[in-house]
PDB file of C-alpha atoms and ligand atoms in Angstrom:
ATOM      1  CA  UNK A 259      -0.028   0.016   0.119  1.00 95.00           C
ATOM      2  CA  UNK A 260       1.448   3.412  -1.001  1.00 98.00           C
ATOM      3  CA  UNK A 261      -0.204   6.789   0.428  1.00 98.00           C
ATOM      4  CA  UNK A 262       0.480  10.226  -0.679  1.00 98.00           C
ATOM      5  CA  UNK A 263      -0.549  13.240   1.709  1.00 98.00           C
ATOM      6  CA  UNK A 264      -1.449  16.199  -0.012  1.00 99.00           C
ATOM      7  CA  UNK A 265      -1.963  19.817   1.070  1.00 98.00           C
ATOM      8  CA  UNK A 266      -1.340  23.242  -0.428  1.00 98.00           C
ATOM      9  CA  UNK A 267       2.334  23.995   0.637  1.00 98.00           C
ATOM     10  CA  UNK A 268       3.571  20.792   1.683  1.00 98.00           C
ATOM     11  CA  UNK A 269       5.038  22.394   4.620  1.00 98.00           C
ATOM     12  CA  UNK A 270       2.664  22.181   7.286  1.00 98.00           C
ATOM     13  CA  UNK A 271      -0.242  19.718   7.104  1.00 98.00           C
ATOM     14  CA  UNK A 272       1.005  17.107   4.875  1.00 98.00           C
ATOM     15  CA  UNK A 273       4.157  16.554   6.332  1.00 98.00           C
ATOM     16  CA  UNK A 274       2.686  16.376   9.814  1.00 99.00           C
ATOM     17  CA  UNK A 275       0.099  13.834   8.433  1.00 98.00           C
ATOM     18  CA  UNK A 276       3.252  11.785   6.852  1.00 98.00           C
ATOM     19  CA  UNK A 277       5.147  11.857   9.908  1.00 98.00           C
ATOM     20  CA  UNK A 278       2.238  10.690  12.206  1.00 98.00           C
ATOM     21  CA  UNK A 279       1.258   8.064   9.702  1.00 98.00           C
ATOM     22  CA  UNK A 280       5.049   6.738   9.298  1.00 98.00           C
ATOM     23  CA  UNK A 281       5.504   6.596  13.270  1.00 98.00           C
ATOM     24  CA  UNK A 282       2.071   4.825  13.760  1.00 98.00           C
ATOM     25  CA  UNK A 283       2.998   2.151  11.119  1.00 97.00           C
ATOM     26  CA  UNK A 284       6.389   1.710  11.955  1.00 97.00           C
ATOM     27  CA  UNK A 285       5.487   0.942  15.647  1.00 96.00           C
ATOM     28  CA  UNK A 286       2.969  -1.418  14.166  1.00 95.00           C
ATOM     29  CA  UNK A 287       5.860  -3.228  11.932  1.00 94.00           C
ATOM     30  CA  UNK A 288       3.524  -2.595   9.076  1.00 95.00           C
ATOM     31  CA  UNK A 289       5.190  -1.914   5.779  1.00 92.00           C
ATOM     32  CA  UNK A 290       3.513   1.172   4.359  1.00 95.00           C
ATOM     33  CA  UNK A 291       5.202   3.603   1.439  1.00 98.00           C
ATOM     34  CA  UNK A 292       4.165   7.060   2.519  1.00 98.00           C
ATOM     35  CA  UNK A 293       5.147  10.673   0.844  1.00 98.00           C
ATOM     36  CA  UNK A 294       3.677  14.090   0.779  1.00 98.00           C
ATOM     37  CA  UNK A 295       3.103  16.823  -1.617  1.00 98.00           C
ATOM     38  CA  UNK A 296       1.744  20.391  -2.222  1.00 98.00           C
ATOM     39  CA  UNK A 297      -0.648  21.261  -4.967  1.00 98.00           C
ATOM     40  CA  UNK A 298       1.239  24.711  -5.088  1.00 98.00           C
ATOM     41  CA  UNK A 299       4.897  25.003  -5.897  1.00 97.00           C
ATOM     42  CA  UNK A 300       5.097  27.770  -3.576  1.00 97.00           C
ATOM     43  CA  UNK A 301       7.593  25.844  -1.066  1.00 98.00           C
ATOM     44  CA  UNK A 302       9.363  23.506  -3.447  1.00 98.00           C
ATOM     45  CA  UNK A 303      12.544  22.247  -1.762  1.00 98.00           C
ATOM     46  CA  UNK A 304      11.780  23.994   1.742  1.00 98.00           C
ATOM     47  CA  UNK A 305      11.797  22.214   5.046  1.00 98.00           C
ATOM     48  CA  UNK A 306       8.670  21.921   6.923  1.00 98.00           C
ATOM     49  CA  UNK A 307       7.316  24.834   8.822  1.00 98.00           C
ATOM     50  CA  UNK A 308       9.303  25.346  11.960  1.00 98.00           C
ATOM     51  CA  UNK A 309       6.176  25.232  14.003  1.00 98.00           C
ATOM     52  CA  UNK A 310       5.153  21.871  12.200  1.00 98.00           C
ATOM     53  CA  UNK A 311       8.728  20.577  13.168  1.00 98.00           C
ATOM     54  CA  UNK A 312       8.469  21.631  16.687  1.00 98.00           C
ATOM     55  CA  UNK A 313       4.964  20.368  17.306  1.00 98.00           C
ATOM     56  CA  UNK A 314       6.191  17.016  16.274  1.00 98.00           C
ATOM     57  CA  UNK A 315       9.306  16.785  17.900  1.00 98.00           C
ATOM     58  CA  UNK A 316       7.570  17.387  21.152  1.00 98.00           C
ATOM     59  CA  UNK A 317       5.709  13.938  20.197  1.00 98.00           C
ATOM     60  CA  UNK A 318       9.051  12.248  19.470  1.00 98.00           C
ATOM     61  CA  UNK A 319       8.582  12.396  15.741  1.00 98.00           C
ATOM     62  CA  UNK A 320      11.347  13.858  13.684  1.00 98.00           C
ATOM     63  CA  UNK A 321      10.077  15.578  10.253  1.00 98.00           C
ATOM     64  CA  UNK A 322      12.886  18.019   9.878  1.00 98.00           C
ATOM     65  CA  UNK A 323      14.712  16.131   6.992  1.00 98.00           C
ATOM     66  CA  UNK A 324      11.570  16.086   4.689  1.00 98.00           C
ATOM     67  CA  UNK A 325      11.537  18.313   1.500  1.00 98.00           C
ATOM     68  CA  UNK A 326       8.563  20.059   0.027  1.00 98.00           C
ATOM     69  CA  UNK A 327       7.859  19.032  -3.413  1.00 98.00           C
ATOM     70  CA  UNK A 328       4.764  19.723  -6.075  1.00 98.00           C
ATOM     71  CA  UNK A 329       2.237  17.043  -7.132  1.00 98.00           C
ATOM     72  CA  UNK A 330       2.900  15.300 -10.346  1.00 98.00           C
ATOM     73  CA  UNK A 331       0.829  13.378 -12.580  1.00 98.00           C
ATOM     74  CA  UNK A 332       2.833  10.155 -12.079  1.00 98.00           C
ATOM     75  CA  UNK A 333       1.915  10.116  -8.457  1.00 98.00           C
ATOM     76  CA  UNK A 334      -1.745   9.521  -9.536  1.00 98.00           C
ATOM     77  CA  UNK A 335      -0.680   6.314 -11.044  1.00 98.00           C
ATOM     78  CA  UNK A 336       2.154   5.247  -8.354  1.00 98.00           C
ATOM     79  CA  UNK A 337       0.105   5.695  -5.321  1.00 98.00           C
ATOM     80  CA  UNK A 338      -2.785   3.883  -4.218  1.00 98.00           C
ATOM     81  CA  UNK A 339      -4.463   6.372  -2.118  1.00 98.00           C
ATOM     82  CA  UNK A 340      -4.158  10.129  -2.442  1.00 98.00           C
ATOM     83  CA  UNK A 341      -5.306  11.928   0.592  1.00 98.00           C
ATOM     84  CA  UNK A 342      -6.228  15.376   0.960  1.00 98.00           C
ATOM     85  CA  UNK A 343      -6.828  17.964   3.609  1.00 98.00           C
ATOM     86  CA  UNK A 344      -9.265  20.193   2.680  1.00 97.00           C
ATOM     87  CA  UNK A 345     -11.979  21.114  -0.074  1.00 96.00           C
ATOM     88  CA  UNK A 346      -9.753  23.423  -2.071  1.00 98.00           C
ATOM     89  CA  UNK A 347      -7.127  20.657  -2.142  1.00 98.00           C
ATOM     90  CA  UNK A 348      -9.768  18.068  -3.291  1.00 98.00           C
ATOM     91  CA  UNK A 349     -10.975  20.457  -6.116  1.00 98.00           C
ATOM     92  CA  UNK A 350      -7.135  21.104  -7.193  1.00 98.00           C
ATOM     93  CA  UNK A 351      -6.397  17.746  -7.133  1.00 98.00           C
ATOM     94  CA  UNK A 352      -9.445  15.981  -9.112  1.00 98.00           C
ATOM     95  CA  UNK A 353      -9.103  18.789 -11.573  1.00 98.00           C
ATOM     96  CA  UNK A 354      -5.324  18.100 -12.216  1.00 98.00           C
ATOM     97  CA  UNK A 355      -6.111  14.106 -12.539  1.00 98.00           C
ATOM     98  CA  UNK A 356      -4.703  12.781 -15.729  1.00 97.00           C
ATOM     99  CA  UNK A 357      -7.015  10.167 -16.238  1.00 96.00           C
ATOM    100  CA  UNK A 358     -10.690   9.768 -15.076  1.00 96.00           C
ATOM    101  CA  UNK A 359     -10.268   6.286 -13.583  1.00 98.00           C
ATOM    102  CA  UNK A 360      -7.612   7.527 -11.058  1.00 98.00           C
ATOM    103  CA  UNK A 361      -9.932  10.160  -9.257  1.00 98.00           C
ATOM    104  CA  UNK A 362     -11.490   7.483  -6.981  1.00 98.00           C
ATOM    105  CA  UNK A 363      -8.003   7.303  -5.309  1.00 98.00           C
ATOM    106  CA  UNK A 364      -8.424  10.989  -4.193  1.00 98.00           C
ATOM    107  CA  UNK A 365     -10.164  11.200  -0.732  1.00 97.00           C
ATOM    108  CA  UNK A 366     -10.408  13.555   2.371  1.00 97.00           C
ATOM    109  CA  UNK A 367      -7.895  12.248   4.969  1.00 97.00           C
ATOM    110  CA  UNK A 368     -10.612  13.092   7.405  1.00 96.00           C
ATOM    111  CA  UNK A 369     -13.337  10.544   5.766  1.00 92.00           C
ATOM    112  CA  UNK A 370     -11.424   7.895   7.992  1.00 87.00           C
ATOM    113  CA  UNK A 371     -12.143   9.946  11.201  1.00 84.00           C
ATOM    114  CA  UNK A 372     -14.616   8.429  13.731  1.00 70.00           C
ATOM    115  CA  UNK A 373     -16.774  11.408  14.052  1.00 69.00           C
ATOM    116  CA  UNK A 374     -16.169  13.848  11.025  1.00 60.00           C
ATOM    117  CA  UNK A 375     -18.386  16.428  11.594  1.00 71.00           C
ATOM    118  CA  UNK A 376     -16.206  18.574   9.932  1.00 80.00           C
ATOM    119  CA  UNK A 377     -14.264  16.631   7.350  1.00 90.00           C
ATOM    120  CA  UNK A 378     -11.260  18.996   6.831  1.00 95.00           C
ATOM    121  CA  UNK A 379      -7.905  19.757   8.686  1.00 97.00           C
ATOM    122  CA  UNK A 380      -7.876  23.683   8.621  1.00 97.00           C
ATOM    123  CA  UNK A 381      -4.647  25.139   7.364  1.00 98.00           C
ATOM    124  CA  UNK A 382      -2.499  26.500  10.464  1.00 98.00           C
ATOM    125  CA  UNK A 383      -0.172  28.529   8.183  1.00 98.00           C
ATOM    126  CA  UNK A 384      -1.567  31.759   9.553  1.00 97.00           C
ATOM    127  CA  UNK A 385      -2.381  30.652  13.154  1.00 96.00           C
ATOM    128  CA  UNK A 386       0.032  29.646  15.987  1.00 95.00           C
ATOM    129  CA  UNK A 387       0.882  26.827  18.211  1.00 96.00           C
ATOM    130  CA  UNK A 388      -2.770  25.719  19.031  1.00 97.00           C
ATOM    131  CA  UNK A 389      -3.632  25.233  15.328  1.00 98.00           C
ATOM    132  CA  UNK A 390      -0.527  23.061  14.616  1.00 98.00           C
ATOM    133  CA  UNK A 391      -1.604  21.107  17.845  1.00 98.00           C
ATOM    134  CA  UNK A 392      -5.020  20.593  16.539  1.00 97.00           C
ATOM    135  CA  UNK A 393      -3.658  19.264  13.016  1.00 98.00           C
ATOM    136  CA  UNK A 394      -1.708  16.653  14.896  1.00 98.00           C
ATOM    137  CA  UNK A 395      -4.475  15.638  16.764  1.00 97.00           C
ATOM    138  CA  UNK A 396      -6.822  15.338  13.956  1.00 96.00           C
ATOM    139  CA  UNK A 397      -3.931  13.244  12.046  1.00 97.00           C
ATOM    140  CA  UNK A 398      -3.576  11.082  14.821  1.00 97.00           C
ATOM    141  CA  UNK A 399      -7.458  10.254  15.157  1.00 94.00           C
ATOM    142  CA  UNK A 400      -7.736  10.087  11.197  1.00 95.00           C
ATOM    143  CA  UNK A 401      -4.609   7.607  10.900  1.00 97.00           C
ATOM    144  CA  UNK A 402      -5.916   5.256  13.551  1.00 95.00           C
ATOM    145  CA  UNK A 403      -9.275   5.073  11.535  1.00 94.00           C
ATOM    146  CA  UNK A 404      -7.358   4.341   8.558  1.00 96.00           C
ATOM    147  CA  UNK A 405      -5.651   1.673  10.276  1.00 95.00           C
ATOM    148  CA  UNK A 406      -8.847   0.139  11.555  1.00 93.00           C
ATOM    149  CA  UNK A 407     -10.636   0.526   8.221  1.00 92.00           C
ATOM    150  CA  UNK A 408      -7.974  -1.389   6.063  1.00 91.00           C
ATOM    151  CA  UNK A 409      -7.569  -4.538   8.227  1.00 81.00           C
ATOM    152  CA  UNK A 410      -3.722  -4.562   7.617  1.00 80.00           C
ATOM    153  CA  UNK A 411      -1.645  -7.778   8.519  1.00 71.00           C
ATOM    154  CA  UNK A 412       1.575  -7.615  10.094  1.00 60.00           C
ATOM    155  CA  UNK A 413       4.376  -8.316   7.509  1.00 56.00           C
TER     156      UNK A 413
HETATM  157  P1  4NP B 764       0.137  23.495   4.228  1.00 51.64           P
HETATM  158  O1  4NP B 764      -0.039  25.116   4.777  1.00 51.64           O
HETATM  159  O2  4NP B 764      -0.801  23.781   2.957  1.00 51.64           O
HETATM  160  O3  4NP B 764      -0.697  22.640   5.269  1.00 51.64           O
HETATM  161  O4  4NP B 764       1.548  23.518   3.859  1.00 51.64           O
HETATM  162  C1  4NP B 764       0.076  26.334   4.075  1.00 51.64           C
HETATM  163  C2  4NP B 764       1.676  26.406   3.769  1.00 51.64           C
HETATM  164  C3  4NP B 764       2.069  27.767   2.911  1.00 51.64           C
HETATM  165  C4  4NP B 764       0.863  28.687   2.444  1.00 51.64           C
HETATM  166  C5  4NP B 764      -0.289  28.172   2.728  1.00 51.64           C
HETATM  167  C6  4NP B 764      -0.874  26.977   3.575  1.00 51.64           C
HETATM  168  N1  4NP B 764       1.245  29.746   1.821  1.00 51.64           N
HETATM  169  O5  4NP B 764       0.355  30.269   1.310  1.00 51.64           O
HETATM  170  O6  4NP B 764       2.348  30.264   1.321  1.00 51.64           O
END
């Protein structure tokens, strides 16, 4: 199974989602290929936002080595699931899809949440530590439910 997380800049939400899910599956000793990308090219080559790095460092997860990249057409073919953070991401990722039959791979990450009253992970970029902590919590919850939904078997 190969999963790609997608947000706008690939410096806040999708690197947090990538770090949280990689840590979760590593601890379960389940092999899962995970990457992240942005719909925009604003931050290509940059490290995650320092607030995202710090938020996860406090949880024992290191995402400081990640580098932002932009979503490519090959990603739609290579990855099994393209998980987006909000409805703008969803619109952009669906509109850029190179083949109609690949659109079904694109889903809101929070579709996997147990109580998705609001199905998006809000952009923390103009917020503070509280908003980043909220992204972290939503990613943990969605990751747990992603795991329960997929009935993974240990390697
Ligand atoms: P992300 O957050 O999509 O979660 O990485 C943002 C990062 C940068 C910008 C917006 C959102 N920006 O406008 O530069």
